[in-house]
Amino acid sequence: MGDRFPALIVNTSDFSSQPVGNRIVSRIVNRIANDGDGMRAALAQAAHALYTTTPNPRVGCVIVRGGEILAEGHTQPAGFAHAEAHALRHAAEAGIDVRGATAYVTLEPCSHHGRTPPCADALAAAGIARVVAAIEDPNPLVAGQGLARLRAAGVAVEVGVLADEATEMNIGFLHRMRLGRPWVRMKVAASLDGGTALPDGQSQWITSAAARDDGHAWRARACAILTGIGTVVQDDPQLNVRAVATPRQPRRIVVDSRLEIAPEAKVLAGGGSWIVAAVDDAARAARLRADGHEVIVLPSGSGKVDLAVLMQELGRRQINELHVEAGTKLNGSLLGAGVVDELLMYVAPCLLGPAQGIARLPQLERLDGRLPLHFHDVCRVGPDLRIRARLAAS
């Protein structure tokens, strides 16, 4: 996806409204006039890494002197160069001296030795005079220490430029670092009166091809896609990314309390799926493992999967963004467990009448018991509306 994003961007749409064709650029200029311009250019670099860096954050770095971009870089796949090192390497390969320059980075430079050395040290050693970071890194291994190392080395540091945009770019990583679980995005396609399928389960297609393609772009940026056994039985989905180009496929996860999934289910094609159960059926689990899948047993005590524990387990497994495409039962259970952060709703301009709904929730006796949401983003996708509504606590 690299050539979709020009290197120098200074007027960027809100990253919270991505995808929709993953358009990020609206205007290109030749010089960086201020810190906002510099950070927008860095965010555009981070967008190159939208589908490739998991479990690491998507970070962009742009090195500027006198309004001119000297070098730029973005986070490479896990185990390879971080954005700052990527930019510094480009400068070195071009024979560019970056001493006295300003580095714009979308996330605080790291301060620890992992699979790569500390980026804060690399920037200071290169003679960078000033670092502008969009946000601090809540990773306990960093958590302000990168900025402190830069200041101790005599580098001027500023934090907070385009912080909201940078947060949206890495909302899953930041959420996992703070709460230990992924950002959970529940995708729903519905009619204007809230129907997601006819009573007999027919649902293909309520929304347009444009909406479905956009949904695939949201799949692509997720670390994993989750569904339930009911959806597998009813629709037999592949649950992969097909409508947009992507260098990797998200992990596929099926909540299947009784391990009833059929070996020929499309979601199992190619191996590598995670099946989450409430029972430890040795024979069925052995069959799945022999086909290259993993069985995770997390009982709730009531014959169901403990969804809250599942989210903590996915956080432990470094899942940043979890994309849910499930039916009304599992959607209701996830919402009831309080583990959903955002609804990604595609609403078609049609009415279905009696139909299956978005989520099976308990009947309320009082309106003040309703589940509060707030609209984060609303836009048109083809003939449909795309609404992103966040839970009040998210």
Coordinates of C-alpha atoms in Angstrom, one line a residue:
M1 CA 0.0 0.0 0.0
G2 CA 3.1 2.2 0.1
D3 CA 2.5 4.3 -3.0
R4 CA -1.0 5.3 -1.8
F5 CA 0.5 7.8 0.6
P6 CA 2.7 10.6 -0.7
A7 CA 5.7 11.3 1.5
L8 CA 4.9 14.9 2.3
I9 CA 1.4 15.5 3.7
V10 CA 0.2 18.7 5.4
N11 CA -3.5 18.5 5.3
T12 CA -4.7 15.2 6.6
S13 CA -8.2 14.0 7.2
D14 CA -9.0 12.7 10.7
F15 CA -7.4 9.4 11.1
S16 CA -10.4 8.4 13.2
S17 CA -12.5 8.3 10.1
Q18 CA -10.4 5.7 8.2
P19 CA -10.8 3.7 6.0
V20 CA -13.1 4.6 3.1
G21 CA -10.5 3.6 0.6
N22 CA -7.8 4.5 3.2
R23 CA -7.7 8.1 1.8
I24 CA -5.5 10.2 4.0
V25 CA -4.1 12.8 1.7
S26 CA -6.0 15.9 0.7
R27 CA -3.2 18.4 -0.1
I28 CA 0.5 18.2 -0.8
V29 CA 3.0 21.0 -0.3
N30 CA 6.8 21.3 -0.7
R31 CA 7.8 22.8 2.7
I32 CA 7.1 22.3 6.4
A33 CA 6.0 25.6 7.7
N34 CA 5.2 24.7 11.3
D35 CA 4.9 21.8 13.8
G36 CA 1.5 20.9 12.6
D37 CA 2.8 20.4 9.1
G38 CA 5.6 18.3 10.4
M39 CA 3.4 16.1 12.4
R40 CA 0.9 15.6 9.6
A41 CA 3.8 14.5 7.4
A42 CA 4.8 12.0 10.2
L43 CA 1.3 10.7 10.5
A44 CA 1.2 10.1 6.8
Q45 CA 4.4 8.1 7.2
A46 CA 2.7 6.1 10.0
A47 CA -0.1 5.3 7.6
H48 CA 2.3 3.3 5.5
A49 CA 2.5 0.9 8.4
L50 CA -1.3 0.6 9.0
Y51 CA -1.4 -3.1 8.1
T52 CA 2.1 -4.3 8.9
T53 CA 3.4 -3.5 12.3
T54 CA 1.3 -5.6 14.7
P55 CA 1.8 -6.1 17.6
N56 CA 3.9 -2.9 17.5
P57 CA 2.4 0.6 17.1
R58 CA 2.2 2.3 13.7
V59 CA 4.8 5.2 14.0
G60 CA 6.0 7.7 11.5
C61 CA 9.1 10.0 11.7
V62 CA 10.0 13.0 9.6
I63 CA 13.3 14.8 10.0
V64 CA 13.2 18.5 9.0
R65 CA 15.6 21.4 8.9
G66 CA 14.8 24.9 7.5
G67 CA 11.4 23.8 6.4
E68 CA 12.8 21.0 4.2
I69 CA 12.3 17.3 4.8
L70 CA 15.7 15.6 5.0
A71 CA 14.5 12.1 5.7
E72 CA 11.4 10.2 6.6
G73 CA 10.5 6.7 7.8
H74 CA 7.9 4.5 9.4
T75 CA 7.8 1.4 11.6
Q76 CA 8.8 -1.8 9.8
P77 CA 7.4 -5.2 10.6
A78 CA 8.0 -6.5 14.1
G79 CA 11.7 -7.2 14.7
F80 CA 12.9 -4.6 12.1
A81 CA 13.6 -0.9 12.3
H82 CA 11.4 1.5 14.2
A83 CA 10.3 4.7 12.4
E84 CA 13.2 6.9 13.8
A85 CA 15.9 4.3 12.8
H86 CA 14.2 4.0 9.4
A87 CA 14.4 7.7 8.8
L88 CA 18.0 8.0 10.1
R89 CA 19.1 5.2 7.8
H90 CA 17.5 6.9 4.8
A91 CA 19.4 10.1 5.7
A92 CA 22.7 8.2 6.1
E93 CA 22.2 6.3 2.8
A94 CA 21.7 9.7 1.1
G95 CA 24.7 11.3 2.8
I96 CA 22.5 13.8 4.6
D97 CA 23.8 15.4 7.8
V98 CA 20.8 15.7 10.2
R99 CA 22.7 17.5 13.0
G100 CA 20.6 20.4 14.3
A101 CA 17.4 19.2 12.7
T102 CA 14.0 18.6 14.2
A103 CA 12.5 15.1 14.3
Y104 CA 8.7 14.8 14.2
V105 CA 7.5 11.4 15.6
T106 CA 3.9 10.3 16.1
L107 CA 4.8 8.4 19.3
E108 CA 7.4 8.9 22.0
P109 CA 10.7 7.3 20.9
C110 CA 11.5 4.1 22.7
S111 CA 14.1 3.9 25.5
H112 CA 14.6 0.2 25.9
H113 CA 16.5 -2.6 24.2
G114 CA 14.1 -5.0 22.6
R115 CA 14.7 -6.6 19.2
T116 CA 16.0 -3.1 18.2
P117 CA 18.1 -0.6 20.2
P118 CA 16.5 2.5 21.8
C119 CA 15.4 5.1 19.2
A120 CA 15.8 8.0 21.8
D121 CA 19.5 7.2 21.9
A122 CA 19.8 7.0 18.1
L123 CA 18.2 10.4 17.6
A124 CA 20.5 12.0 20.2
A125 CA 23.6 10.3 18.7
A126 CA 22.7 11.6 15.3
G127 CA 22.7 15.2 16.5
I128 CA 19.0 15.8 16.3
A129 CA 18.4 19.2 18.1
R130 CA 14.7 19.0 18.7
V131 CA 12.1 16.2 18.9
V132 CA 8.4 16.9 18.6
A133 CA 6.3 13.9 19.7
A134 CA 2.5 13.7 19.3
I135 CA 1.9 11.5 22.4
E136 CA 3.7 9.7 25.1
D137 CA 4.0 5.9 24.9
P138 CA 2.1 4.2 27.8
N139 CA 4.1 1.1 27.4
P140 CA 5.6 0.5 30.8
L141 CA 9.0 -0.1 29.2
V142 CA 8.9 3.5 27.8
A143 CA 6.3 5.7 29.7
G144 CA 8.2 9.0 29.5
Q145 CA 11.6 7.5 29.7
G146 CA 12.4 8.0 26.0
L147 CA 11.6 11.8 26.3
A148 CA 13.6 11.9 29.5
R149 CA 16.7 10.4 27.8
L150 CA 16.4 12.9 25.0
R151 CA 16.2 15.8 27.4
A152 CA 19.2 14.4 29.4
A153 CA 21.2 14.4 26.1
G154 CA 20.4 18.1 25.6
V155 CA 17.7 17.6 23.0
A156 CA 14.7 20.0 23.1
V157 CA 11.5 18.1 23.5
E158 CA 7.8 19.0 22.9
V159 CA 4.8 16.8 23.2
G160 CA 1.2 17.1 22.2
V161 CA 1.1 18.2 18.6
L162 CA -1.9 16.5 16.8
A163 CA -2.3 14.1 19.8
D164 CA -5.8 13.1 18.9
E165 CA -4.9 12.0 15.4
A166 CA -1.9 10.1 16.7
T167 CA -4.1 8.4 19.3
E168 CA -6.5 7.3 16.6
M169 CA -3.7 5.8 14.5
N170 CA -2.7 3.5 17.4
I171 CA -5.9 3.3 19.4
G172 CA -5.6 -0.5 19.8
F173 CA -2.0 -0.5 20.9
L174 CA -2.6 2.3 23.4
H175 CA -5.7 0.6 24.8
R176 CA -3.8 -2.6 25.3
M177 CA -1.0 -0.9 27.0
R178 CA -3.4 0.8 29.4
L179 CA -6.0 -1.8 30.0
G180 CA -4.4 -5.1 29.0
R181 CA -7.0 -5.9 26.4
P182 CA -7.6 -5.1 22.7
W183 CA -9.7 -2.3 21.3
V184 CA -12.9 -4.1 20.3
R185 CA -14.7 -2.9 17.2
M186 CA -18.0 -4.5 16.5
K187 CA -19.0 -4.3 12.8
V188 CA -22.7 -4.5 11.9
A189 CA -24.6 -4.1 8.6
A190 CA -28.2 -3.2 9.1
S191 CA -31.3 -1.7 7.6
L192 CA -32.6 1.7 8.7
D193 CA -35.0 0.0 11.1
G194 CA -32.2 -2.0 12.6
G195 CA -32.6 -5.4 10.9
T196 CA -29.4 -7.4 10.3
A197 CA -31.0 -10.5 8.8
L198 CA -34.5 -11.8 8.0
P199 CA -36.0 -14.2 10.6
D200 CA -34.6 -17.2 8.6
G201 CA -31.1 -15.7 8.6
Q202 CA -30.9 -14.2 5.1
S203 CA -28.6 -11.2 5.2
Q204 CA -26.7 -11.2 1.8
W205 CA -26.8 -8.4 1.0
I206 CA -28.4 -5.6 3.1
T207 CA -25.7 -3.0 2.4
S208 CA -23.9 -2.1 -0.8
A209 CA -20.7 -3.4 -2.3
A210 CA -19.0 -0.1 -1.4
A211 CA -19.9 -0.7 2.3
R212 CA -18.7 -4.3 2.2
D213 CA -15.3 -3.2 0.7
D214 CA -15.0 -0.6 3.4
G215 CA -15.6 -3.2 5.9
H216 CA -12.8 -5.3 4.5
A217 CA -10.5 -2.3 4.9
W218 CA -11.4 -2.3 8.6
R219 CA -10.8 -6.0 8.8
A220 CA -7.3 -5.5 7.3
R221 CA -6.2 -3.0 10.0
A222 CA -7.3 -5.3 12.8
C223 CA -5.0 -7.9 14.4
A224 CA -7.7 -10.5 14.6
I225 CA -11.3 -11.1 13.5
L226 CA -13.8 -12.7 15.9
T227 CA -17.1 -14.5 15.2
G228 CA -19.3 -17.0 16.8
I229 CA -20.2 -20.6 16.0
G230 CA -23.8 -19.4 15.1
T231 CA -22.4 -17.2 12.3
V232 CA -20.1 -20.0 11.1
V233 CA -23.1 -22.5 10.9
Q234 CA -25.4 -19.9 9.3
D235 CA -23.2 -18.1 6.8
D236 CA -19.9 -20.2 6.7
P237 CA -17.8 -17.0 6.2
Q238 CA -14.2 -17.0 5.2
L239 CA -13.6 -14.2 7.6
N240 CA -10.5 -12.9 5.7
V241 CA -9.6 -9.8 3.8
R242 CA -10.3 -9.9 0.1
A243 CA -11.6 -6.6 -1.1
V244 CA -8.5 -4.6 -0.4
A245 CA -4.8 -5.3 -0.8
T246 CA -3.1 -6.3 2.4
P247 CA 0.3 -7.8 3.1
R248 CA -1.1 -10.0 5.9
Q249 CA -4.3 -11.6 7.0
P250 CA -5.7 -11.0 10.5
R251 CA -5.9 -14.0 12.9
R252 CA -9.4 -15.7 12.8
I253 CA -11.0 -16.5 16.1
V254 CA -14.3 -18.4 16.7
V255 CA -16.2 -18.5 20.0
D256 CA -17.5 -22.1 20.0
S257 CA -18.5 -23.0 23.5
R258 CA -19.1 -26.8 22.8
L259 CA -16.4 -27.2 20.1
E260 CA -19.1 -27.9 17.4
I261 CA -17.2 -26.4 14.5
A262 CA -17.2 -28.6 11.4
P263 CA -13.7 -29.5 10.0
E264 CA -14.8 -28.2 6.5
A265 CA -15.8 -24.7 7.8
K266 CA -14.3 -22.0 5.6
V267 CA -13.0 -20.1 8.6
L268 CA -10.6 -23.0 9.2
A269 CA -9.2 -23.1 5.7
G270 CA -5.4 -22.8 5.8
G271 CA -5.0 -23.4 9.5
G272 CA -4.0 -21.0 12.2
S273 CA -7.4 -20.2 13.6
W274 CA -8.1 -19.9 17.3
I275 CA -11.1 -21.7 18.6
V276 CA -12.3 -20.5 22.0
A277 CA -14.4 -23.1 24.0
A278 CA -16.0 -23.6 27.3
V279 CA -15.4 -27.4 27.4
D280 CA -12.2 -29.3 27.2
D281 CA -13.3 -32.0 24.7
A282 CA -10.0 -33.8 24.1
A283 CA -11.0 -35.7 20.9
R284 CA -12.4 -32.6 19.1
A285 CA -9.6 -30.4 20.3
A286 CA -7.0 -32.9 19.1
R287 CA -8.6 -33.0 15.6
L288 CA -8.5 -29.2 15.4
R289 CA -4.9 -29.0 16.6
A290 CA -3.9 -31.6 14.1
D291 CA -5.2 -29.3 11.4
G292 CA -3.0 -26.4 12.7
H293 CA -5.5 -24.6 14.9
E294 CA -5.3 -23.7 18.5
V295 CA -8.0 -24.5 21.1
I296 CA -8.3 -22.1 24.0
V297 CA -10.6 -23.2 26.9
L298 CA -12.0 -20.4 29.0
P299 CA -15.2 -21.5 30.7
S300 CA -17.4 -19.0 32.5
G301 CA -19.0 -21.5 34.9
S302 CA -22.3 -21.3 33.1
G303 CA -21.4 -23.4 30.0
K304 CA -20.3 -20.4 28.0
V305 CA -16.9 -18.8 27.2
D306 CA -15.8 -16.1 29.7
L307 CA -15.6 -13.2 27.3
A308 CA -14.0 -10.8 29.8
V309 CA -11.2 -13.4 30.4
L310 CA -10.9 -13.9 26.7
M311 CA -10.2 -10.3 26.1
Q312 CA -7.5 -10.3 28.7
E313 CA -6.0 -13.4 27.0
L314 CA -6.1 -11.7 23.7
G315 CA -4.3 -8.7 25.2
R316 CA -1.7 -11.1 26.6
R317 CA -1.3 -12.5 23.1
Q318 CA -0.6 -8.9 21.8
I319 CA -3.8 -8.4 19.9
N320 CA -4.2 -4.6 19.6
E321 CA -7.4 -4.3 17.5
L322 CA -10.1 -6.9 17.5
H323 CA -12.7 -6.8 14.7
V324 CA -16.0 -8.5 15.6
E325 CA -18.4 -9.8 12.9
A326 CA -20.9 -11.9 14.8
G327 CA -24.6 -12.6 15.2
T328 CA -27.2 -11.1 17.5
K329 CA -26.4 -13.6 20.3
L330 CA -22.7 -13.1 20.6
N331 CA -23.0 -9.4 19.9
G332 CA -25.4 -9.2 22.9
S333 CA -23.1 -11.2 25.1
L334 CA -20.0 -9.0 24.2
L335 CA -22.0 -5.9 24.9
G336 CA -23.3 -7.3 28.1
A337 CA -19.8 -8.3 29.2
G338 CA -18.7 -4.6 28.8
V339 CA -15.8 -5.5 26.4
V340 CA -17.0 -3.6 23.3
D341 CA -15.4 -0.2 22.7
E342 CA -16.9 0.8 19.3
L343 CA -19.7 -0.1 17.0
L344 CA -18.9 0.1 13.3
M345 CA -22.3 0.3 11.7
Y346 CA -23.2 0.4 8.0
V347 CA -26.9 1.5 7.7
A348 CA -28.6 0.8 4.3
P349 CA -31.5 3.1 3.1
C350 CA -34.1 0.3 3.3
L351 CA -36.6 -1.2 5.8
L352 CA -36.8 -4.9 6.5
G353 CA -39.7 -5.1 8.9
P354 CA -39.6 -8.1 11.3
A355 CA -36.0 -9.2 11.3
Q356 CA -33.0 -10.2 13.5
G357 CA -31.6 -7.2 15.4
I358 CA -28.1 -5.9 16.0
A359 CA -27.7 -7.5 19.4
R360 CA -29.8 -9.6 21.8
L361 CA -29.9 -7.5 24.9
P362 CA -32.0 -7.9 28.1
Q363 CA -35.4 -6.1 28.1
L364 CA -35.3 -2.8 30.0
E365 CA -37.8 -1.8 32.6
R366 CA -36.6 1.8 32.6
L367 CA -35.0 4.0 29.9
D368 CA -32.2 5.1 32.2
G369 CA -30.9 1.5 31.9
R370 CA -30.1 1.9 28.2
L371 CA -26.6 1.5 26.9
P372 CA -25.1 4.9 26.3
L373 CA -23.1 5.6 23.1
H374 CA -21.7 8.7 21.4
F375 CA -21.3 9.2 17.7
H376 CA -17.6 9.4 16.9
D377 CA -17.8 9.6 13.1
V378 CA -20.6 9.6 10.5
C379 CA -20.1 9.5 6.8
R380 CA -21.5 8.2 3.5
V381 CA -20.1 5.1 1.9
G382 CA -21.7 4.6 -1.4
P383 CA -25.5 4.7 -0.8
D384 CA -25.1 3.7 2.8
L385 CA -24.2 5.5 6.0
R386 CA -21.2 4.5 8.1
I387 CA -21.7 5.3 11.8
R388 CA -18.9 4.8 14.3
A389 CA -20.4 4.9 17.8
R390 CA -18.3 4.5 20.9
L391 CA -19.4 3.2 24.3
A392 CA -19.6 6.1 26.8
A393 CA -16.6 4.8 28.7
S394 CA -14.3 4.3 25.7

